[in-house]
Amino acid sequence: MQRIHDHRSRLTALPGLLRGLTAALAIGLGATATGALAQNSFIVAQPVSESLEPARVHAAQNSEVAKRLKELEARTGRKPNVLIMLVDDMGWGDPGAFGGGIAIGAPTPHIDRMASSGLKLTSTYAQPTCTPTRAALMTGRLPARTGLTRQTLTGERVLVNPWESEKTAAGLLSEAGYMTALSGKWHLGETEGALPHQVGYDEYLGILSVVSEFTQGLDPRRYPELTLNPERMAALHKVSLPAVTAGEKGEKLKVVTKLDSLEKVAEIDQQFAEFSEDFIHRAAQAKKPFYLVHSFSRVHNDNFPAKAFEGKSPARTPYKDAVAEVDDIVGRLLKKLQDEGIADNTLVFFTSDNGANEDAWPDAGFHPWRGGKGTTWEGGVRVPGIAYWPGTIEAGRESDGLFDLMDLFNTSLTLGGVKVPGDRYIDGVDQTSFLLADNGQSNREAVFMYSERNFTALRWDEFKVHFKVFQTPIPGSNIDESMLTGTGMSPWVYNLYLDPKEMKSVGHRTFEWGLPNILALVNRHMASYRKYPMKELGLAKPVQ
């Protein structure tokens, strides 16, 4: 039985302005806060059910897309495939389509072609770090609800298996007849009962943790305190499994490749690519729809690109070479879909699990925003997003509509004809009509941002509102030397169209009209924890 605790007392720990105005708003909000919001002309989202995040309703685009999908299924004889390409730590500005590419020494022609041939989403949001994002993408739930609020560290084991009470998109689609697979990085549990092929994926090949956990025991230049100390190395070998592993539903995990050299670590993304290509081929041959999460180990530090990509980027640095390798694999997987004759029946979504890790510079990516990985400034949570589906998504579309990676949960289930679970709160929003309609608009009202269990900020239309902020006295040390602090009397508010770097708050001077609406949204959001509380898995830090 899981130890699930209600952390409602934490939810009241917001700045004074929020507490005061929330109390005033509560008179009209009622128990669920839906009454007042239904009469608020600024808030467009409508309640769907008690357990689903309210969504903006676009009836015309919903009808257009429902008809299009029905016709597609009649023509192909099956539901569409879903391929999610998830890069590790890629910055918003790394791909050429988002301002990087050749301009910063790493051309990305395949990613750029996806963007120009599909839908480029300029306001796609992840969680501040990798594990929370992956959990959110797979469950449609905020990490505070699943308890997967931060990554597990070397040798660390959670006290409670979160997957005993969670459902993944892979599992639900597998039950509906899909072939499902995870290729690459997992980082969501290494214990029995928490492995990919035990939580919904029919098959898996990849790494259970993160690439830096392997390189730290192999590179004396970067980690001399560890690698040159025999006692510490002996201890490391007892708690870490440096290997590419694989598993199939109902079977035991097996070791495929022992990662006992940097040369072997350098080739793991090539192994993942080969597995994904083979999985796509087998699904096409079986004439079954598939759900595949291709989860790169790149471009997380430490980058040791495959031999074929060393020095191949104009920059000739490990990170840029790794970006080139990622782009090449993207091209390979898109070509595989085309060769198998199923590209016109596959939604492909390309993204990153968080912003660039400035702490690892120069082994790190690029973005034009403030902050980086580990923060809820735009640099930590705003990531590249591309939706690609030849013949279904109109080429050349661009949108600044809000998209949270949690939305892939609901969207994937809708494409598979699977009902979203109603026995838990789902924070994701079905964005099928947004992605597929020729002039689709986002169905999401706001993006709520957290640092572990701390609610920090939200994005609403073009506005970003902070209630807690990361202060980083040493530039670029977002993870290693930053502090999370309250904002005082007024939330900090930025119009991202005017101030995309979040440099000067205008909340008190030009956004007084908006603050009551923001507070109403936050109040409704916090009210959802009354019935659907946060989980505690043993990942809370001693100071929290």
Coordinates of C-alpha atoms in Angstrom, one line a residue:
M1 CA 0.0 0.0 0.0
Q2 CA 1.5 3.3 -1.0
R3 CA 2.0 6.1 1.5
I4 CA 0.2 8.9 -0.1
H5 CA 0.0 12.1 1.9
D6 CA -2.1 15.2 1.5
H7 CA 0.2 18.2 1.4
R8 CA -2.5 20.8 1.5
S9 CA -0.6 22.8 4.1
R10 CA 2.1 23.3 1.5
L11 CA -0.4 24.7 -1.0
T12 CA -1.1 27.8 1.2
A13 CA 2.5 28.8 1.3
L14 CA 2.1 31.4 -1.5
P15 CA 3.0 35.1 -1.2
G16 CA 0.8 37.5 0.7
L17 CA -1.0 38.9 -2.3
L18 CA -2.1 35.5 -3.4
R19 CA -3.4 34.5 0.0
G20 CA -5.3 37.7 0.5
L21 CA -7.0 37.9 -2.9
T22 CA -7.6 34.1 -3.0
A23 CA -9.6 34.5 0.2
A24 CA -11.7 37.3 -1.3
L25 CA -12.2 35.3 -4.5
A26 CA -13.3 32.3 -2.6
I27 CA -16.7 33.9 -1.8
G28 CA -17.8 33.4 -5.4
L29 CA -15.6 30.4 -6.2
G30 CA -17.3 27.8 -4.1
A31 CA -15.7 24.4 -3.5
T32 CA -14.3 23.8 -7.0
A33 CA -13.9 27.4 -8.1
T34 CA -15.8 26.7 -11.3
G35 CA -18.8 29.0 -10.6
A36 CA -16.9 32.3 -10.7
L37 CA -14.7 31.2 -13.6
A38 CA -17.7 30.3 -15.7
Q39 CA -18.7 34.0 -15.4
N40 CA -15.2 35.3 -16.0
S41 CA -15.0 36.5 -19.6
F42 CA -11.2 36.5 -19.4
I43 CA -11.0 32.8 -18.7
V44 CA -12.0 30.7 -21.8
A45 CA -11.4 27.1 -20.5
Q46 CA -14.5 25.1 -19.6
P47 CA -14.7 22.3 -17.0
V48 CA -14.8 18.9 -18.6
S49 CA -15.2 16.8 -15.4
E50 CA -14.0 17.0 -11.9
S51 CA -10.9 14.9 -12.7
L52 CA -9.9 16.6 -15.9
E53 CA -8.1 19.9 -16.5
P54 CA -10.5 22.5 -17.9
A55 CA -9.9 23.2 -21.6
R56 CA -10.7 25.7 -24.2
V57 CA -13.4 24.4 -26.6
H58 CA -13.1 25.0 -30.3
A59 CA -16.2 23.2 -31.7
A60 CA -15.4 23.8 -35.4
Q61 CA -11.9 22.5 -35.3
N62 CA -13.0 19.5 -33.2
S63 CA -15.5 18.5 -35.8
E64 CA -13.1 19.1 -38.6
V65 CA -10.5 16.8 -37.1
A66 CA -12.9 14.1 -36.0
K67 CA -14.1 13.8 -39.6
R68 CA -10.6 13.7 -40.9
L69 CA -9.5 11.0 -38.5
K70 CA -12.6 8.9 -39.3
E71 CA -11.8 9.1 -43.0
L72 CA -8.1 8.2 -42.4
E73 CA -9.0 5.2 -40.4
A74 CA -11.5 4.0 -43.0
R75 CA -8.7 4.3 -45.6
T76 CA -5.9 2.7 -43.6
G77 CA -7.9 0.2 -41.7
R78 CA -6.4 1.0 -38.3
K79 CA -5.7 3.8 -35.8
P80 CA -2.8 6.1 -36.4
N81 CA 0.7 5.6 -35.0
V82 CA 2.4 7.9 -32.5
L83 CA 6.2 8.5 -32.5
I84 CA 7.5 10.8 -29.8
M85 CA 11.1 11.9 -30.2
L86 CA 12.4 13.1 -26.8
V87 CA 15.8 14.7 -26.7
D88 CA 17.6 15.1 -23.4
D89 CA 18.6 18.7 -22.4
M90 CA 18.3 20.2 -25.9
G91 CA 17.8 24.0 -25.7
W92 CA 14.9 25.8 -27.4
G93 CA 17.4 27.5 -29.7
D94 CA 19.5 24.5 -30.7
P95 CA 17.5 23.5 -33.9
G96 CA 17.9 25.8 -36.9
A97 CA 14.1 26.2 -37.1
F98 CA 14.2 27.9 -33.7
G99 CA 17.1 30.2 -34.5
G100 CA 20.1 27.9 -33.9
G101 CA 21.4 25.3 -36.4
I102 CA 24.2 26.4 -38.7
A103 CA 24.2 29.8 -37.0
I104 CA 25.6 28.2 -33.8
G105 CA 27.8 25.6 -35.4
A106 CA 25.4 22.6 -35.7
P107 CA 23.1 22.4 -38.7
T108 CA 19.9 20.4 -38.1
P109 CA 18.4 19.9 -41.6
H110 CA 16.1 17.0 -40.7
I111 CA 14.6 18.7 -37.7
D112 CA 14.2 21.9 -39.7
R113 CA 12.5 20.0 -42.5
M114 CA 10.1 18.6 -39.9
A115 CA 9.3 22.1 -38.8
S116 CA 8.7 23.5 -42.3
S117 CA 6.7 20.5 -43.3
G118 CA 4.5 20.5 -40.2
L119 CA 3.6 22.6 -37.2
K120 CA 6.2 24.5 -35.3
L121 CA 5.1 25.2 -31.7
T122 CA 7.0 28.1 -30.2
S123 CA 5.4 27.9 -26.7
T124 CA 6.0 24.2 -25.8
Y125 CA 6.6 23.6 -22.1
A126 CA 8.3 20.8 -20.1
Q127 CA 9.2 20.5 -16.5
P128 CA 12.5 22.0 -15.2
T129 CA 14.3 18.6 -15.1
C130 CA 14.2 15.3 -16.9
T131 CA 12.5 12.8 -14.6
P132 CA 9.5 15.0 -13.9
T133 CA 9.0 15.7 -17.6
R134 CA 9.1 12.1 -18.5
A135 CA 6.6 11.2 -15.8
A136 CA 4.3 13.9 -16.9
L137 CA 4.5 13.0 -20.6
M138 CA 3.7 9.3 -19.8
T139 CA 0.9 9.9 -17.2
G140 CA -0.6 13.2 -18.2
R141 CA -0.2 14.3 -14.5
L142 CA 1.9 16.9 -12.8
P143 CA 4.9 15.4 -11.0
A144 CA 3.6 16.7 -7.7
R145 CA 0.7 14.2 -8.2
T146 CA 2.8 11.2 -9.2
G147 CA 5.5 12.0 -6.7
L148 CA 8.2 11.9 -9.4
T149 CA 9.3 15.4 -8.6
R150 CA 13.0 15.1 -9.3
Q151 CA 15.5 12.7 -10.8
T152 CA 16.9 9.8 -8.7
L153 CA 20.6 10.1 -8.1
T154 CA 23.4 7.4 -8.2
G155 CA 22.4 4.5 -6.1
E156 CA 19.2 6.2 -4.8
R157 CA 16.0 4.2 -4.5
V158 CA 12.5 5.6 -3.9
L159 CA 10.7 4.3 -0.8
V160 CA 7.5 3.8 -2.7
N161 CA 7.0 2.5 -6.3
P162 CA 5.0 5.2 -8.0
W163 CA 3.9 3.0 -10.8
E164 CA 1.8 0.8 -8.5
S165 CA -0.9 3.5 -8.8
E166 CA -0.2 5.2 -12.1
K167 CA -1.3 4.5 -15.7
T168 CA 0.8 5.3 -18.7
A169 CA -0.3 6.1 -22.2
A170 CA 1.7 3.1 -23.4
G171 CA -0.2 0.7 -21.1
L172 CA -3.6 2.0 -22.0
L173 CA -2.8 1.9 -25.7
S174 CA -1.3 -1.6 -25.4
E175 CA -4.6 -2.8 -23.9
A176 CA -6.3 -1.3 -27.0
G177 CA -4.2 -3.3 -29.4
Y178 CA -1.3 -1.0 -30.0
M179 CA 2.3 -2.2 -30.1
T180 CA 4.2 -0.1 -27.6
A181 CA 7.9 0.5 -27.0
L182 CA 10.4 2.7 -25.2
S183 CA 13.7 3.2 -27.0
G184 CA 16.5 4.9 -25.0
K185 CA 16.6 6.7 -21.7
W186 CA 14.1 5.8 -19.0
H187 CA 15.2 7.4 -15.7
L188 CA 11.9 6.7 -14.0
G189 CA 12.9 3.9 -11.7
E190 CA 15.4 1.0 -11.7
T191 CA 13.7 -1.3 -9.2
E192 CA 11.5 -4.3 -9.9
G193 CA 8.0 -3.2 -10.8
A194 CA 9.2 0.2 -12.1
L195 CA 10.9 -0.9 -15.3
P196 CA 9.6 0.3 -18.7
H197 CA 8.3 -3.2 -19.8
Q198 CA 6.5 -3.5 -16.4
V199 CA 4.5 -0.2 -16.6
G200 CA 2.9 -0.5 -20.0
Y201 CA 5.5 -0.8 -22.7
D202 CA 5.4 -4.1 -24.5
E203 CA 9.2 -3.8 -25.1
Y204 CA 12.1 -1.7 -24.2
L205 CA 15.8 -1.2 -25.1
G206 CA 17.8 1.5 -23.5
I207 CA 19.4 2.9 -20.3
L208 CA 17.5 2.9 -17.0
S209 CA 19.3 6.1 -15.6
V210 CA 21.2 8.8 -17.4
V211 CA 24.4 8.9 -19.4
S212 CA 26.4 11.0 -16.9
E213 CA 26.0 8.2 -14.4
F214 CA 28.0 6.0 -16.7
T215 CA 30.6 8.5 -17.8
Q216 CA 31.4 9.6 -14.2
G217 CA 33.0 6.2 -13.6
L218 CA 35.0 6.2 -16.9
D219 CA 36.5 9.6 -17.3
P220 CA 39.4 10.5 -15.0
R221 CA 39.7 13.9 -16.6
R222 CA 36.3 15.1 -15.4
Y223 CA 35.9 12.8 -12.3
P224 CA 39.3 12.2 -10.8
E225 CA 38.0 12.2 -7.2
L226 CA 35.9 9.1 -8.1
T227 CA 37.7 7.2 -10.9
L228 CA 41.2 7.4 -9.2
N229 CA 39.9 6.2 -5.9
P230 CA 39.6 2.4 -5.8
E231 CA 37.3 2.3 -2.8
R232 CA 34.9 4.8 -4.3
M233 CA 34.9 2.9 -7.6
A234 CA 34.1 -0.3 -5.8
A235 CA 31.2 1.4 -4.0
L236 CA 29.9 2.8 -7.3
H237 CA 29.9 -0.6 -9.0
K238 CA 27.6 -1.9 -6.2
V239 CA 24.9 0.7 -6.8
S240 CA 25.1 1.5 -10.5
L241 CA 24.2 -0.7 -13.6
P242 CA 26.3 0.8 -16.4
A243 CA 24.6 -1.1 -19.3
V244 CA 22.2 -0.9 -22.2
T245 CA 19.4 -3.2 -21.0
A246 CA 16.3 -4.6 -22.6
G247 CA 13.0 -6.2 -21.6
E248 CA 9.7 -7.5 -22.9
K249 CA 6.4 -7.5 -21.1
G250 CA 6.3 -10.5 -18.7
E251 CA 10.0 -11.2 -18.9
K252 CA 13.1 -10.4 -16.9
L253 CA 15.4 -7.5 -17.6
K254 CA 18.5 -8.5 -19.5
V255 CA 21.9 -6.8 -20.2
V256 CA 22.5 -6.1 -23.8
T257 CA 25.8 -4.1 -23.7
K258 CA 28.0 -3.5 -20.7
L259 CA 29.1 0.1 -20.8
D260 CA 32.6 -0.3 -19.5
S261 CA 34.3 2.2 -21.8
L262 CA 33.7 5.6 -23.2
E263 CA 33.8 4.2 -26.7
K264 CA 30.8 2.0 -25.9
V265 CA 28.9 4.9 -24.2
A266 CA 29.5 6.9 -27.4
E267 CA 27.6 4.4 -29.5
I268 CA 24.4 3.9 -27.4
D269 CA 22.2 6.3 -29.4
Q270 CA 23.1 4.3 -32.5
Q271 CA 21.8 1.2 -30.7
F272 CA 18.6 3.0 -29.8
A273 CA 18.1 4.1 -33.4
E274 CA 18.5 0.6 -34.7
F275 CA 16.0 -0.7 -32.2
S276 CA 13.4 2.0 -33.2
E277 CA 13.9 1.3 -36.9
D278 CA 13.4 -2.4 -36.3
F279 CA 10.3 -1.8 -34.1
I280 CA 8.7 0.4 -36.7
H281 CA 9.4 -2.2 -39.4
R282 CA 7.9 -5.0 -37.3
A283 CA 4.8 -2.9 -36.5
A284 CA 4.3 -2.1 -40.2
Q285 CA 4.7 -5.8 -41.1
A286 CA 2.1 -6.8 -38.4
K287 CA -0.2 -4.1 -39.7
K288 CA -0.8 -2.9 -36.1
P289 CA -0.7 0.7 -34.8
F290 CA 2.2 1.6 -32.6
Y291 CA 3.2 4.0 -29.8
L292 CA 6.9 4.6 -29.7
V293 CA 8.8 6.9 -27.4
H294 CA 12.3 7.4 -28.9
S295 CA 14.2 8.8 -25.9
F296 CA 17.7 10.0 -26.8
S297 CA 20.6 9.9 -24.3
R298 CA 21.9 12.9 -26.2
V299 CA 22.5 15.8 -25.6
H300 CA 22.8 15.4 -21.8
N301 CA 26.3 15.8 -20.4
D302 CA 28.7 14.1 -20.8
N303 CA 28.6 14.1 -24.6
F304 CA 30.8 11.6 -26.4
P305 CA 29.2 11.4 -29.9
A306 CA 29.4 8.3 -31.9
K307 CA 32.6 7.8 -33.8
A308 CA 31.0 8.6 -37.1
F309 CA 30.0 12.1 -35.8
E310 CA 33.2 13.2 -34.1
G311 CA 34.2 16.6 -35.5
K312 CA 31.4 16.5 -38.1
S313 CA 29.6 19.7 -36.9
P314 CA 31.1 23.0 -38.0
A315 CA 31.8 23.8 -34.3
R316 CA 33.7 20.5 -33.9
T317 CA 32.8 20.3 -30.2
P318 CA 31.3 17.3 -28.4
Y319 CA 27.9 19.0 -27.8
K320 CA 27.5 20.3 -31.3
D321 CA 28.6 16.9 -32.8
A322 CA 26.0 15.3 -30.6
V323 CA 23.3 17.7 -31.9
A324 CA 24.4 16.6 -35.4
E325 CA 24.0 13.0 -34.4
V326 CA 20.5 13.6 -33.0
D327 CA 19.5 15.3 -36.2
D328 CA 20.8 12.4 -38.3
I329 CA 18.7 9.9 -36.2
V330 CA 15.6 12.1 -36.7
G331 CA 16.2 11.8 -40.4
R332 CA 16.6 8.0 -40.2
L333 CA 13.4 7.5 -38.3
L334 CA 11.4 9.7 -40.6
K335 CA 12.8 7.9 -43.6
K336 CA 11.9 4.6 -42.0
L337 CA 8.3 5.7 -41.7
Q338 CA 8.3 6.7 -45.4
D339 CA 10.0 3.4 -46.5
E340 CA 7.4 1.4 -44.6
G341 CA 4.6 3.3 -46.2
I342 CA 3.1 4.5 -42.9
A343 CA 4.3 8.2 -42.8
D344 CA 0.9 9.4 -43.7
N345 CA -0.6 7.5 -40.7
T346 CA 1.8 8.6 -38.0
L347 CA 1.9 11.6 -35.7
V348 CA 5.5 12.5 -35.0
F349 CA 6.3 14.9 -32.2
F350 CA 9.8 16.2 -31.6
T351 CA 10.8 17.9 -28.4
S352 CA 13.2 18.1 -25.4
D353 CA 12.6 17.2 -21.8
N354 CA 13.8 20.5 -20.4
G355 CA 15.8 23.6 -21.3
A356 CA 19.5 23.7 -21.9
N357 CA 21.7 22.8 -18.9
E358 CA 23.8 26.0 -18.5
D359 CA 25.6 24.4 -15.6
A360 CA 27.3 22.0 -17.9
W361 CA 28.7 24.7 -20.3
P362 CA 30.4 24.3 -22.7
D363 CA 28.8 20.8 -22.9
A364 CA 25.4 22.5 -23.2
G365 CA 22.8 23.9 -25.5
F366 CA 21.4 27.3 -26.4
H367 CA 18.3 29.3 -25.8
P368 CA 17.5 33.0 -25.9
W369 CA 15.6 33.0 -22.5
R370 CA 16.4 33.7 -18.9
G371 CA 17.6 30.9 -16.7
G372 CA 18.1 27.2 -17.7
K373 CA 17.5 23.7 -16.7
G374 CA 16.5 23.4 -13.1
T375 CA 14.5 26.7 -13.0
T376 CA 11.0 27.7 -14.1
W377 CA 12.3 30.8 -15.9
E378 CA 11.6 30.3 -19.6
G379 CA 15.1 28.9 -20.2
G380 CA 14.4 26.0 -17.9
V381 CA 10.9 24.9 -19.2
R382 CA 10.4 26.3 -22.7
V383 CA 11.5 23.7 -25.2
P384 CA 11.3 23.2 -29.0
G385 CA 8.1 21.5 -30.2
I386 CA 7.3 20.2 -33.7
A387 CA 4.2 18.2 -34.7
Y388 CA 4.6 16.4 -38.1
W389 CA 2.2 14.3 -40.0
P390 CA 2.3 14.4 -43.8
G391 CA -1.1 14.8 -45.4
T392 CA -2.8 15.5 -42.1
I393 CA -0.9 18.4 -40.5
E394 CA -0.7 21.3 -43.0
A395 CA 2.9 22.2 -43.9
G396 CA 4.3 25.5 -42.8
R397 CA 2.1 26.1 -39.8
E398 CA 3.5 28.0 -36.8
S399 CA 1.7 28.7 -33.6
D400 CA 2.5 30.3 -30.2
G401 CA -0.5 28.5 -28.7
L402 CA 0.3 26.9 -25.3
F403 CA 1.3 23.2 -25.4
D404 CA 2.4 21.3 -22.3
L405 CA 4.2 18.0 -22.9
M406 CA 1.6 16.4 -20.6
D407 CA -0.9 17.0 -23.4
L408 CA 0.7 14.2 -25.4
F409 CA -0.9 11.8 -23.0
N410 CA -4.4 12.9 -23.7
T411 CA -3.7 13.5 -27.4
S412 CA -2.2 10.0 -27.9
L413 CA -5.2 8.3 -26.2
T414 CA -7.6 10.3 -28.4
L415 CA -5.8 9.2 -31.5
G416 CA -6.0 5.6 -30.3
G417 CA -9.7 5.8 -29.4
V418 CA -8.9 5.3 -25.7
K419 CA -10.8 7.1 -23.0
V420 CA -8.8 9.1 -20.6
P421 CA -8.9 7.6 -17.0
G422 CA -11.5 9.2 -14.8
D423 CA -10.3 7.8 -11.5
R424 CA -7.4 10.3 -11.0
Y425 CA -6.8 14.0 -11.9
I426 CA -5.4 14.4 -15.4
D427 CA -3.5 17.7 -15.9
G428 CA -3.0 17.1 -19.6
V429 CA -5.3 18.5 -22.2
D430 CA -6.4 16.9 -25.4
Q431 CA -4.7 18.9 -28.2
T432 CA -5.6 16.7 -31.1
S433 CA -7.7 19.4 -32.8
F434 CA -5.0 22.0 -32.2
L435 CA -2.3 20.0 -33.8
L436 CA -4.4 18.6 -36.8
A437 CA -6.8 21.4 -37.8
D438 CA -5.5 23.6 -40.5
N439 CA -6.1 26.7 -38.4
G440 CA -6.1 25.0 -35.1
Q441 CA -5.9 26.9 -31.8
S442 CA -4.6 25.6 -28.5
N443 CA -7.1 24.0 -26.1
R444 CA -4.9 24.8 -23.1
E445 CA -5.8 27.8 -20.9
A446 CA -2.6 28.0 -18.8
V447 CA 0.7 26.1 -18.1
F448 CA 1.3 25.6 -14.3
M449 CA 5.0 25.3 -13.3
Y450 CA 6.6 23.6 -10.4
S451 CA 9.9 23.1 -8.8
E452 CA 9.5 19.7 -7.2
R453 CA 6.5 20.4 -4.9
N454 CA 6.6 24.1 -5.0
F455 CA 4.2 25.9 -7.3
T456 CA 6.2 28.7 -8.8
A457 CA 4.7 30.2 -11.9
L458 CA 2.2 30.0 -14.8
R459 CA 2.0 31.0 -18.4
W460 CA -1.4 32.4 -19.6
D461 CA -1.6 33.7 -23.1
E462 CA 1.5 36.0 -23.6
F463 CA 1.9 36.5 -19.8
K464 CA 4.2 34.8 -17.4
V465 CA 3.4 35.2 -13.7
H466 CA 5.8 34.1 -11.0
F467 CA 4.9 33.6 -7.3
K468 CA 8.3 32.1 -6.5
V469 CA 11.5 32.8 -8.4
F470 CA 15.0 31.3 -8.8
Q471 CA 17.7 33.7 -7.9
T472 CA 21.1 32.8 -9.3
P473 CA 23.9 34.9 -8.1
I474 CA 26.5 33.0 -10.2
P475 CA 25.3 33.3 -13.9
G476 CA 24.7 29.9 -15.4
S477 CA 24.7 28.0 -12.1
N478 CA 20.9 27.3 -12.2
I479 CA 21.2 23.9 -10.6
D480 CA 24.3 24.2 -8.5
E481 CA 23.9 27.7 -7.0
S482 CA 20.4 29.0 -7.2
M483 CA 17.8 29.8 -4.5
L484 CA 14.0 29.6 -4.7
T485 CA 12.4 32.6 -3.0
G486 CA 9.0 34.2 -2.7
T487 CA 8.2 37.3 -4.7
G488 CA 6.8 39.5 -1.9
M489 CA 3.8 41.7 -2.2
S490 CA 3.1 41.3 -5.9
P491 CA 3.8 38.4 -8.2
W492 CA 6.4 39.1 -10.9
V493 CA 4.7 39.5 -14.3
Y494 CA 6.3 39.6 -17.7
N495 CA 4.6 40.1 -21.1
L496 CA 6.7 37.6 -23.0
Y497 CA 6.0 39.3 -26.3
L498 CA 7.6 42.5 -25.0
D499 CA 10.0 41.0 -22.5
P500 CA 10.9 37.5 -23.5
K501 CA 13.9 37.4 -21.3
E502 CA 11.8 38.2 -18.2
M503 CA 13.9 41.2 -17.2
K504 CA 11.4 43.7 -15.8
S505 CA 8.2 42.9 -13.9
V506 CA 5.1 45.0 -14.8
G507 CA 2.6 43.2 -12.6
H508 CA 1.8 46.2 -10.4
R509 CA 1.9 48.8 -13.1
T510 CA 0.2 47.3 -16.2
F511 CA -1.3 44.0 -15.2
E512 CA -3.7 44.8 -12.4
W513 CA -6.5 43.9 -14.7
G514 CA -5.0 40.5 -15.1
L515 CA -4.1 39.6 -11.6
P516 CA -7.6 38.6 -10.3
N517 CA -7.9 36.3 -13.3
I518 CA -4.5 34.7 -12.7
L519 CA -5.4 34.3 -9.0
A520 CA -8.7 32.6 -10.0
L521 CA -6.9 30.2 -12.2
V522 CA -4.4 29.4 -9.4
N523 CA -7.1 29.0 -6.8
R524 CA -9.0 26.5 -9.0
H525 CA -5.8 24.6 -9.7
M526 CA -4.9 24.4 -6.0
A527 CA -8.4 23.3 -5.2
S528 CA -7.9 20.1 -7.3
Y529 CA -5.5 18.8 -4.6
R530 CA -8.3 18.5 -2.1
K531 CA -9.5 15.4 -3.7
Y532 CA -6.4 14.5 -5.6
P533 CA -3.5 15.1 -3.2
M534 CA 0.2 15.1 -3.8
K535 CA 2.2 11.9 -3.4
E536 CA 5.3 11.4 -1.3
L537 CA 7.7 8.8 -2.6
G538 CA 10.7 9.7 -0.3
L539 CA 12.3 12.1 -2.8
A540 CA 11.8 15.2 -0.7
K541 CA 15.0 16.9 0.4
P542 CA 15.8 17.2 4.1
V543 CA 15.2 21.0 4.0
Q544 CA 11.8 20.8 2.4

